[in-house]
PDB file of C-alpha atoms in Angstrom:
ATOM      1  CA  UNK A 849      73.275  86.632  19.973  1.00  0.00           C
ATOM      2  CA  UNK A 850      74.372  89.261  17.515  1.00  0.00           C
ATOM      3  CA  UNK A 851      76.286  92.450  18.250  1.00  0.00           C
ATOM      4  CA  UNK A 852      73.095  94.523  18.044  1.00  0.00           C
ATOM      5  CA  UNK A 853      71.416  92.738  20.968  1.00  0.00           C
ATOM      6  CA  UNK A 854      73.857  93.815  23.690  1.00  0.00           C
ATOM      7  CA  UNK A 855      72.927  96.702  26.004  1.00  0.00           C
ATOM      8  CA  UNK A 856      76.290  98.410  25.702  1.00  0.00           C
ATOM      9  CA  UNK A 857      76.656  98.956  29.467  1.00  0.00           C
ATOM     10  CA  UNK A 858      74.811 102.288  29.483  1.00  0.00           C
ATOM     11  CA  UNK A 859      73.477 103.512  32.833  1.00  0.00           C
ATOM     12  CA  UNK A 860      69.995 104.900  32.691  1.00  0.00           C
ATOM     13  CA  UNK A 861      69.280 108.336  34.102  1.00  0.00           C
ATOM     14  CA  UNK A 862      66.820 107.068  36.749  1.00  0.00           C
ATOM     15  CA  UNK A 863      69.415 104.594  38.017  1.00  0.00           C
ATOM     16  CA  UNK A 864      72.081 107.314  38.283  1.00  0.00           C
ATOM     17  CA  UNK A 865      69.657 109.556  40.185  1.00  0.00           C
ATOM     18  CA  UNK A 866      68.730 106.685  42.514  1.00  0.00           C
ATOM     19  CA  UNK A 867      72.394 105.980  43.282  1.00  0.00           C
ATOM     20  CA  UNK A 868      73.058 109.661  44.030  1.00  0.00           C
ATOM     21  CA  UNK A 869      69.990 109.825  46.279  1.00  0.00           C
ATOM     22  CA  UNK A 870      71.127 106.699  48.104  1.00  0.00           C
ATOM     23  CA  UNK A 871      74.587 108.195  48.661  1.00  0.00           C
ATOM     24  CA  UNK A 872      72.988 111.382  50.009  1.00  0.00           C
ATOM     25  CA  UNK A 873      70.846 109.407  52.464  1.00  0.00           C
ATOM     26  CA  UNK A 874      73.845 107.397  53.631  1.00  0.00           C
ATOM     27  CA  UNK A 875      75.819 110.631  54.049  1.00  0.00           C
ATOM     28  CA  UNK A 876      73.050 112.202  56.107  1.00  0.00           C
ATOM     29  CA  UNK A 877      72.856 109.095  58.269  1.00  0.00           C
ATOM     30  CA  UNK A 878      76.584 108.888  58.933  1.00  0.00           C
ATOM     31  CA  UNK A 879      77.093 112.606  59.480  1.00  0.00           C
ATOM     32  CA  UNK A 880      73.859 112.874  61.482  1.00  0.00           C
ATOM     33  CA  UNK A 881      75.107 110.253  63.919  1.00  0.00           C
ATOM     34  CA  UNK A 882      78.458 112.040  64.140  1.00  0.00           C
ATOM     35  CA  UNK A 883      76.638 115.319  64.905  1.00  0.00           C
ATOM     36  CA  UNK A 884      74.634 113.685  67.698  1.00  0.00           C
ATOM     37  CA  UNK A 885      77.797 112.131  69.121  1.00  0.00           C
ATOM     38  CA  UNK A 886      79.466 115.552  68.937  1.00  0.00           C
ATOM     39  CA  UNK A 887      76.697 117.137  71.015  1.00  0.00           C
ATOM     40  CA  UNK A 888      76.985 114.431  73.659  1.00  0.00           C
ATOM     41  CA  UNK A 889      80.780 114.780  73.721  1.00  0.00           C
ATOM     42  CA  UNK A 890      80.587 118.595  73.995  1.00  0.00           C
ATOM     43  CA  UNK A 891      78.212 118.363  76.962  1.00  0.00           C
ATOM     44  CA  UNK A 892      80.372 115.711  78.649  1.00  0.00           C
ATOM     45  CA  UNK A 893      83.528 117.799  78.185  1.00  0.00           C
ATOM     46  CA  UNK A 894      81.779 120.869  79.601  1.00  0.00           C
ATOM     47  CA  UNK A 895      80.637 118.896  82.651  1.00  0.00           C
ATOM     48  CA  UNK A 896      84.098 117.484  83.325  1.00  0.00           C
ATOM     49  CA  UNK A 897      85.814 120.854  82.839  1.00  0.00           C
ATOM     50  CA  UNK A 898      83.328 122.539  85.206  1.00  0.00           C
ATOM     51  CA  UNK A 899      83.882 119.786  87.757  1.00  0.00           C
ATOM     52  CA  UNK A 900      87.662 120.189  87.493  1.00  0.00           C
ATOM     53  CA  UNK A 901      87.360 123.960  87.954  1.00  0.00           C
ATOM     54  CA  UNK A 902      85.046 123.597  90.945  1.00  0.00           C
ATOM     55  CA  UNK A 903      87.711 121.674  92.824  1.00  0.00           C
ATOM     56  CA  UNK A 904      90.208 124.553  92.750  1.00  0.00           C
ATOM     57  CA  UNK A 905      89.720 126.355  96.040  1.00  0.00           C
ATOM     58  CA  UNK A 906      91.288 129.561  97.330  1.00  0.00           C
ATOM     59  CA  UNK A 907      93.870 128.251  99.808  1.00  0.00           C
ATOM     60  CA  UNK A 908      94.204 131.530 101.751  1.00  0.00           C
ATOM     61  CA  UNK A 909      90.454 131.691 102.319  1.00  0.00           C
ATOM     62  CA  UNK A 910      90.336 127.994 103.125  1.00  0.00           C
ATOM     63  CA  UNK A 911      92.907 128.547 105.905  1.00  0.00           C
ATOM     64  CA  UNK A 912      90.514 131.109 107.391  1.00  0.00           C
ATOM     65  CA  UNK A 913      87.729 128.523 107.286  1.00  0.00           C
ATOM     66  CA  UNK A 914      85.953 129.992 104.249  1.00  0.00           C
ATOM     67  CA  UNK A 915      85.395 127.751 101.236  1.00  0.00           C
ATOM     68  CA  UNK A 916      85.686 129.803  98.034  1.00  0.00           C
ATOM     69  CA  UNK A 917      86.680 128.970  94.459  1.00  0.00           C
ATOM     70  CA  UNK A 918      89.978 130.489  93.284  1.00  0.00           C
ATOM     71  CA  UNK A 919      88.570 132.259  90.215  1.00  0.00           C
ATOM     72  CA  UNK A 920      91.714 132.561  88.092  1.00  0.00           C
ATOM     73  CA  UNK A 921      93.122 129.123  88.836  1.00  0.00           C
ATOM     74  CA  UNK A 922      89.708 127.478  88.404  1.00  0.00           C
ATOM     75  CA  UNK A 923      89.151 129.062  84.985  1.00  0.00           C
ATOM     76  CA  UNK A 924      92.669 128.022  83.976  1.00  0.00           C
ATOM     77  CA  UNK A 925      91.993 124.447  85.121  1.00  0.00           C
ATOM     78  CA  UNK A 926      88.792 124.265  83.055  1.00  0.00           C
ATOM     79  CA  UNK A 927      90.487 125.636  79.940  1.00  0.00           C
ATOM     80  CA  UNK A 928      93.454 123.293  80.400  1.00  0.00           C
ATOM     81  CA  UNK A 929      91.053 120.351  80.558  1.00  0.00           C
ATOM     82  CA  UNK A 930      89.407 121.490  77.328  1.00  0.00           C
ATOM     83  CA  UNK A 931      92.751 121.972  75.554  1.00  0.00           C
ATOM     84  CA  UNK A 932      93.829 118.498  76.652  1.00  0.00           C
ATOM     85  CA  UNK A 933      90.598 117.153  75.128  1.00  0.00           C
ATOM     86  CA  UNK A 934      91.096 119.011  71.813  1.00  0.00           C
ATOM     87  CA  UNK A 935      88.173 121.334  72.441  1.00  0.00           C
ATOM     88  CA  UNK A 936      87.708 125.097  72.579  1.00  0.00           C
ATOM     89  CA  UNK A 937      85.667 126.929  75.139  1.00  0.00           C
ATOM     90  CA  UNK A 938      85.215 129.494  77.841  1.00  0.00           C
ATOM     91  CA  UNK A 939      85.019 129.275  81.600  1.00  0.00           C
ATOM     92  CA  UNK A 940      83.557 131.832  83.968  1.00  0.00           C
ATOM     93  CA  UNK A 941      83.255 131.823  87.719  1.00  0.00           C
ATOM     94  CA  UNK A 942      80.575 133.871  89.420  1.00  0.00           C
ATOM     95  CA  UNK A 943      80.507 133.427  93.171  1.00  0.00           C
ATOM     96  CA  UNK A 944      80.235 129.716  93.877  1.00  0.00           C
ATOM     97  CA  UNK A 945      79.173 128.755  90.338  1.00  0.00           C
ATOM     98  CA  UNK A 946      81.439 127.650  87.479  1.00  0.00           C
ATOM     99  CA  UNK A 947      80.049 127.918  83.940  1.00  0.00           C
ATOM    100  CA  UNK A 948      81.852 126.203  81.035  1.00  0.00           C
ATOM    101  CA  UNK A 949      80.868 126.466  77.383  1.00  0.00           C
ATOM    102  CA  UNK A 950      82.475 124.163  74.816  1.00  0.00           C
ATOM    103  CA  UNK A 951      82.778 124.171  71.034  1.00  0.00           C
ATOM    104  CA  UNK A 952      84.126 121.204  69.113  1.00  0.00           C
ATOM    105  CA  UNK A 953      84.313 120.705  65.385  1.00  0.00           C
ATOM    106  CA  UNK A 954      84.909 117.632  63.287  1.00  0.00           C
ATOM    107  CA  UNK A 955      85.046 117.035  59.536  1.00  0.00           C
ATOM    108  CA  UNK A 956      82.077 115.541  57.751  1.00  0.00           C
ATOM    109  CA  UNK A 957      82.326 112.146  56.093  1.00  0.00           C
ATOM    110  CA  UNK A 958      80.122 112.478  53.025  1.00  0.00           C
ATOM    111  CA  UNK A 959      78.389 115.855  53.307  1.00  0.00           C
ATOM    112  CA  UNK A 960      81.577 117.513  52.107  1.00  0.00           C
ATOM    113  CA  UNK A 961      80.436 116.493  48.632  1.00  0.00           C
ATOM    114  CA  UNK A 962      77.603 119.014  48.903  1.00  0.00           C
ATOM    115  CA  UNK A 963      79.676 121.759  50.494  1.00  0.00           C
ATOM    116  CA  UNK A 964      79.268 121.030  54.217  1.00  0.00           C
ATOM    117  CA  UNK A 965      82.787 120.204  55.378  1.00  0.00           C
ATOM    118  CA  UNK A 966      82.490 120.595  59.137  1.00  0.00           C
ATOM    119  CA  UNK A 967      80.141 119.641  61.966  1.00  0.00           C
ATOM    120  CA  UNK A 968      80.222 122.070  64.907  1.00  0.00           C
ATOM    121  CA  UNK A 969      78.854 120.933  68.262  1.00  0.00           C
ATOM    122  CA  UNK A 970      78.404 123.056  71.363  1.00  0.00           C
ATOM    123  CA  UNK A 971      77.752 122.164  74.960  1.00  0.00           C
ATOM    124  CA  UNK A 972      77.622 123.857  78.322  1.00  0.00           C
ATOM    125  CA  UNK A 973      77.553 122.931  81.984  1.00  0.00           C
ATOM    126  CA  UNK A 974      77.467 124.520  85.413  1.00  0.00           C
ATOM    127  CA  UNK A 975      79.100 123.311  88.591  1.00  0.00           C
ATOM    128  CA  UNK A 976      78.007 124.660  91.933  1.00  0.00           C
ATOM    129  CA  UNK A 977      80.324 124.644  94.937  1.00  0.00           C
ATOM    130  CA  UNK A 978      78.518 122.895  97.784  1.00  0.00           C
ATOM    131  CA  UNK A 979      79.992 122.965 101.245  1.00  0.00           C
ATOM    132  CA  UNK A 980      78.899 120.565 103.893  1.00  0.00           C
ATOM    133  CA  UNK A 981      78.576 121.299 107.557  1.00  0.00           C
ATOM    134  CA  UNK A 982      79.533 118.457 109.900  1.00  0.00           C
ATOM    135  CA  UNK A 983      76.657 117.167 111.972  1.00  0.00           C
ATOM    136  CA  UNK A 984      76.939 116.840 115.714  1.00  0.00           C
ATOM    137  CA  UNK A 985      78.668 113.685 116.809  1.00  0.00           C
ATOM    138  CA  UNK A 986      80.232 113.086 113.374  1.00  0.00           C
ATOM    139  CA  UNK A 987      83.864 111.989 113.525  1.00  0.00           C
TER     140      UNK A 987
END
Protein backbone atom coordinates (compact mmCIF):
# COMPACT_ATOMS: atom_id res chain seq x y z
CA UNK A 1 0.00 0.00 0.00
CA UNK A 2 1.47 3.31 -1.01
CA UNK A 3 0.99 6.67 0.69
CA UNK A 4 -1.56 7.74 -1.93
CA UNK A 5 -4.01 4.94 -1.09
CA UNK A 6 -4.82 6.03 2.47
CA UNK A 7 -8.06 7.94 3.16
CA UNK A 8 -6.39 10.56 5.32
CA UNK A 9 -9.02 10.33 8.09
CA UNK A 10 -11.35 12.91 6.53
CA UNK A 11 -14.96 12.92 7.72
CA UNK A 12 -17.49 13.25 4.97
CA UNK A 13 -20.15 15.94 5.17
CA UNK A 14 -23.07 13.47 5.22
CA UNK A 15 -21.49 11.61 8.14
CA UNK A 16 -21.02 14.85 10.11
CA UNK A 17 -24.64 15.82 9.46
CA UNK A 18 -25.83 12.36 10.52
CA UNK A 19 -23.88 12.58 13.79
CA UNK A 20 -25.31 16.03 14.54
CA UNK A 21 -28.84 14.81 13.78
CA UNK A 22 -28.31 11.81 16.05
CA UNK A 23 -27.12 14.06 18.88
CA UNK A 24 -30.19 16.28 18.40
CA UNK A 25 -32.53 13.28 18.60
CA UNK A 26 -30.80 12.00 21.72
CA UNK A 27 -31.04 15.48 23.26
CA UNK A 28 -34.74 15.70 22.50
CA UNK A 29 -35.28 12.26 24.01
CA UNK A 30 -33.39 12.98 27.21
CA UNK A 31 -34.79 16.47 27.72
CA UNK A 32 -38.28 15.35 26.66
CA UNK A 33 -38.30 12.72 29.39
CA UNK A 34 -37.04 15.29 31.90
CA UNK A 35 -39.86 17.66 30.86
CA UNK A 36 -42.48 14.94 31.36
CA UNK A 37 -40.99 14.07 34.75
CA UNK A 38 -41.06 17.78 35.64
CA UNK A 39 -44.79 18.00 34.89
CA UNK A 40 -45.51 14.97 37.06
CA UNK A 41 -43.36 16.36 39.88
CA UNK A 42 -45.03 19.80 39.67
CA UNK A 43 -48.49 18.25 39.93
CA UNK A 44 -47.42 16.01 42.83
CA UNK A 45 -45.90 18.96 44.71
CA UNK A 46 -49.06 21.01 44.18
CA UNK A 47 -51.21 18.16 45.51
CA UNK A 48 -49.07 17.68 48.61
CA UNK A 49 -48.87 21.42 49.33
CA UNK A 50 -52.66 21.75 48.98
CA UNK A 51 -53.15 18.77 51.28
CA UNK A 52 -50.79 20.28 53.87
CA UNK A 53 -52.64 23.61 53.71
CA UNK A 54 -56.04 21.94 54.04
CA UNK A 55 -55.05 20.49 57.39
CA UNK A 56 -54.49 23.90 59.00
CA UNK A 57 -57.75 24.70 60.74
CA UNK A 58 -58.84 27.85 62.56
CA UNK A 59 -58.55 26.81 66.21
CA UNK A 60 -60.88 29.53 67.55
CA UNK A 61 -63.63 28.48 65.16
CA UNK A 62 -62.96 24.82 65.85
CA UNK A 63 -63.54 25.45 69.58
CA UNK A 64 -66.97 26.82 68.65
CA UNK A 65 -67.68 23.64 66.69
CA UNK A 66 -67.15 25.19 63.25
CA UNK A 67 -64.57 23.61 60.95
CA UNK A 68 -62.86 26.32 58.88
CA UNK A 69 -59.43 26.63 57.26
CA UNK A 70 -57.12 29.25 58.81
CA UNK A 71 -56.45 31.18 55.60
CA UNK A 72 -53.13 32.83 56.47
CA UNK A 73 -51.57 29.86 58.23
CA UNK A 74 -52.77 27.45 55.52
CA UNK A 75 -51.26 29.54 52.71
CA UNK A 76 -48.03 29.79 54.69
CA UNK A 77 -47.98 26.01 55.19
CA UNK A 78 -48.41 25.39 51.46
CA UNK A 79 -45.67 27.85 50.52
CA UNK A 80 -43.34 26.41 53.17
CA UNK A 81 -43.87 22.95 51.69
CA UNK A 82 -43.01 24.26 48.24
CA UNK A 83 -39.88 26.06 49.48
CA UNK A 84 -38.76 22.88 51.23
CA UNK A 85 -39.18 21.05 47.91
CA UNK A 86 -37.20 23.66 45.93
CA UNK A 87 -40.26 24.86 44.05
CA UNK A 88 -41.98 28.20 43.56
CA UNK A 89 -45.69 28.76 43.66
CA UNK A 90 -48.79 30.42 44.98
CA UNK A 91 -51.48 29.32 47.37
CA UNK A 92 -54.96 30.76 47.73
CA UNK A 93 -57.79 29.82 50.03
CA UNK A 94 -61.36 30.59 49.06
CA UNK A 95 -63.89 29.32 51.56
CA UNK A 96 -63.23 25.62 52.07
CA UNK A 97 -61.04 25.22 48.97
CA UNK A 98 -57.25 25.47 48.79
CA UNK A 99 -55.69 26.12 45.37
CA UNK A 100 -51.93 25.68 44.86
CA UNK A 101 -50.05 26.46 41.66
CA UNK A 102 -46.43 25.34 41.26
CA UNK A 103 -43.58 26.28 38.94
CA UNK A 104 -40.34 24.33 38.84
CA UNK A 105 -37.42 24.75 36.50
CA UNK A 106 -34.48 22.53 35.72
CA UNK A 107 -31.54 22.85 33.34
CA UNK A 108 -31.56 21.01 30.05
CA UNK A 109 -29.03 18.29 29.33
CA UNK A 110 -28.33 18.65 25.62
CA UNK A 111 -30.80 21.25 24.32
CA UNK A 112 -28.59 23.97 25.76
CA UNK A 113 -26.47 23.47 22.64
CA UNK A 114 -29.30 24.95 20.58
CA UNK A 115 -30.13 27.75 23.00
CA UNK A 116 -32.74 26.12 25.25
CA UNK A 117 -31.11 26.09 28.68
CA UNK A 118 -34.09 25.53 30.96
CA UNK A 119 -37.18 23.34 31.19
CA UNK A 120 -40.07 24.97 33.07
CA UNK A 121 -42.87 22.77 34.39
CA UNK A 122 -46.09 23.93 36.01
CA UNK A 123 -48.72 22.11 38.00
CA UNK A 124 -51.77 22.90 40.06
CA UNK A 125 -54.07 21.19 42.53
CA UNK A 126 -57.11 21.88 44.67
CA UNK A 127 -57.92 20.51 48.09
CA UNK A 128 -61.43 20.71 49.44
CA UNK A 129 -62.12 20.68 53.17
CA UNK A 130 -64.61 17.90 53.87
CA UNK A 131 -66.18 17.61 57.28
CA UNK A 132 -67.86 14.47 58.40
CA UNK A 133 -70.91 14.25 60.58
CA UNK A 134 -70.96 11.35 63.04
CA UNK A 135 -73.73 8.86 62.40
CA UNK A 136 -76.08 7.80 65.14
CA UNK A 137 -74.67 5.11 67.36
CA UNK A 138 -71.07 5.76 66.24
CA UNK A 139 -68.56 5.74 69.09
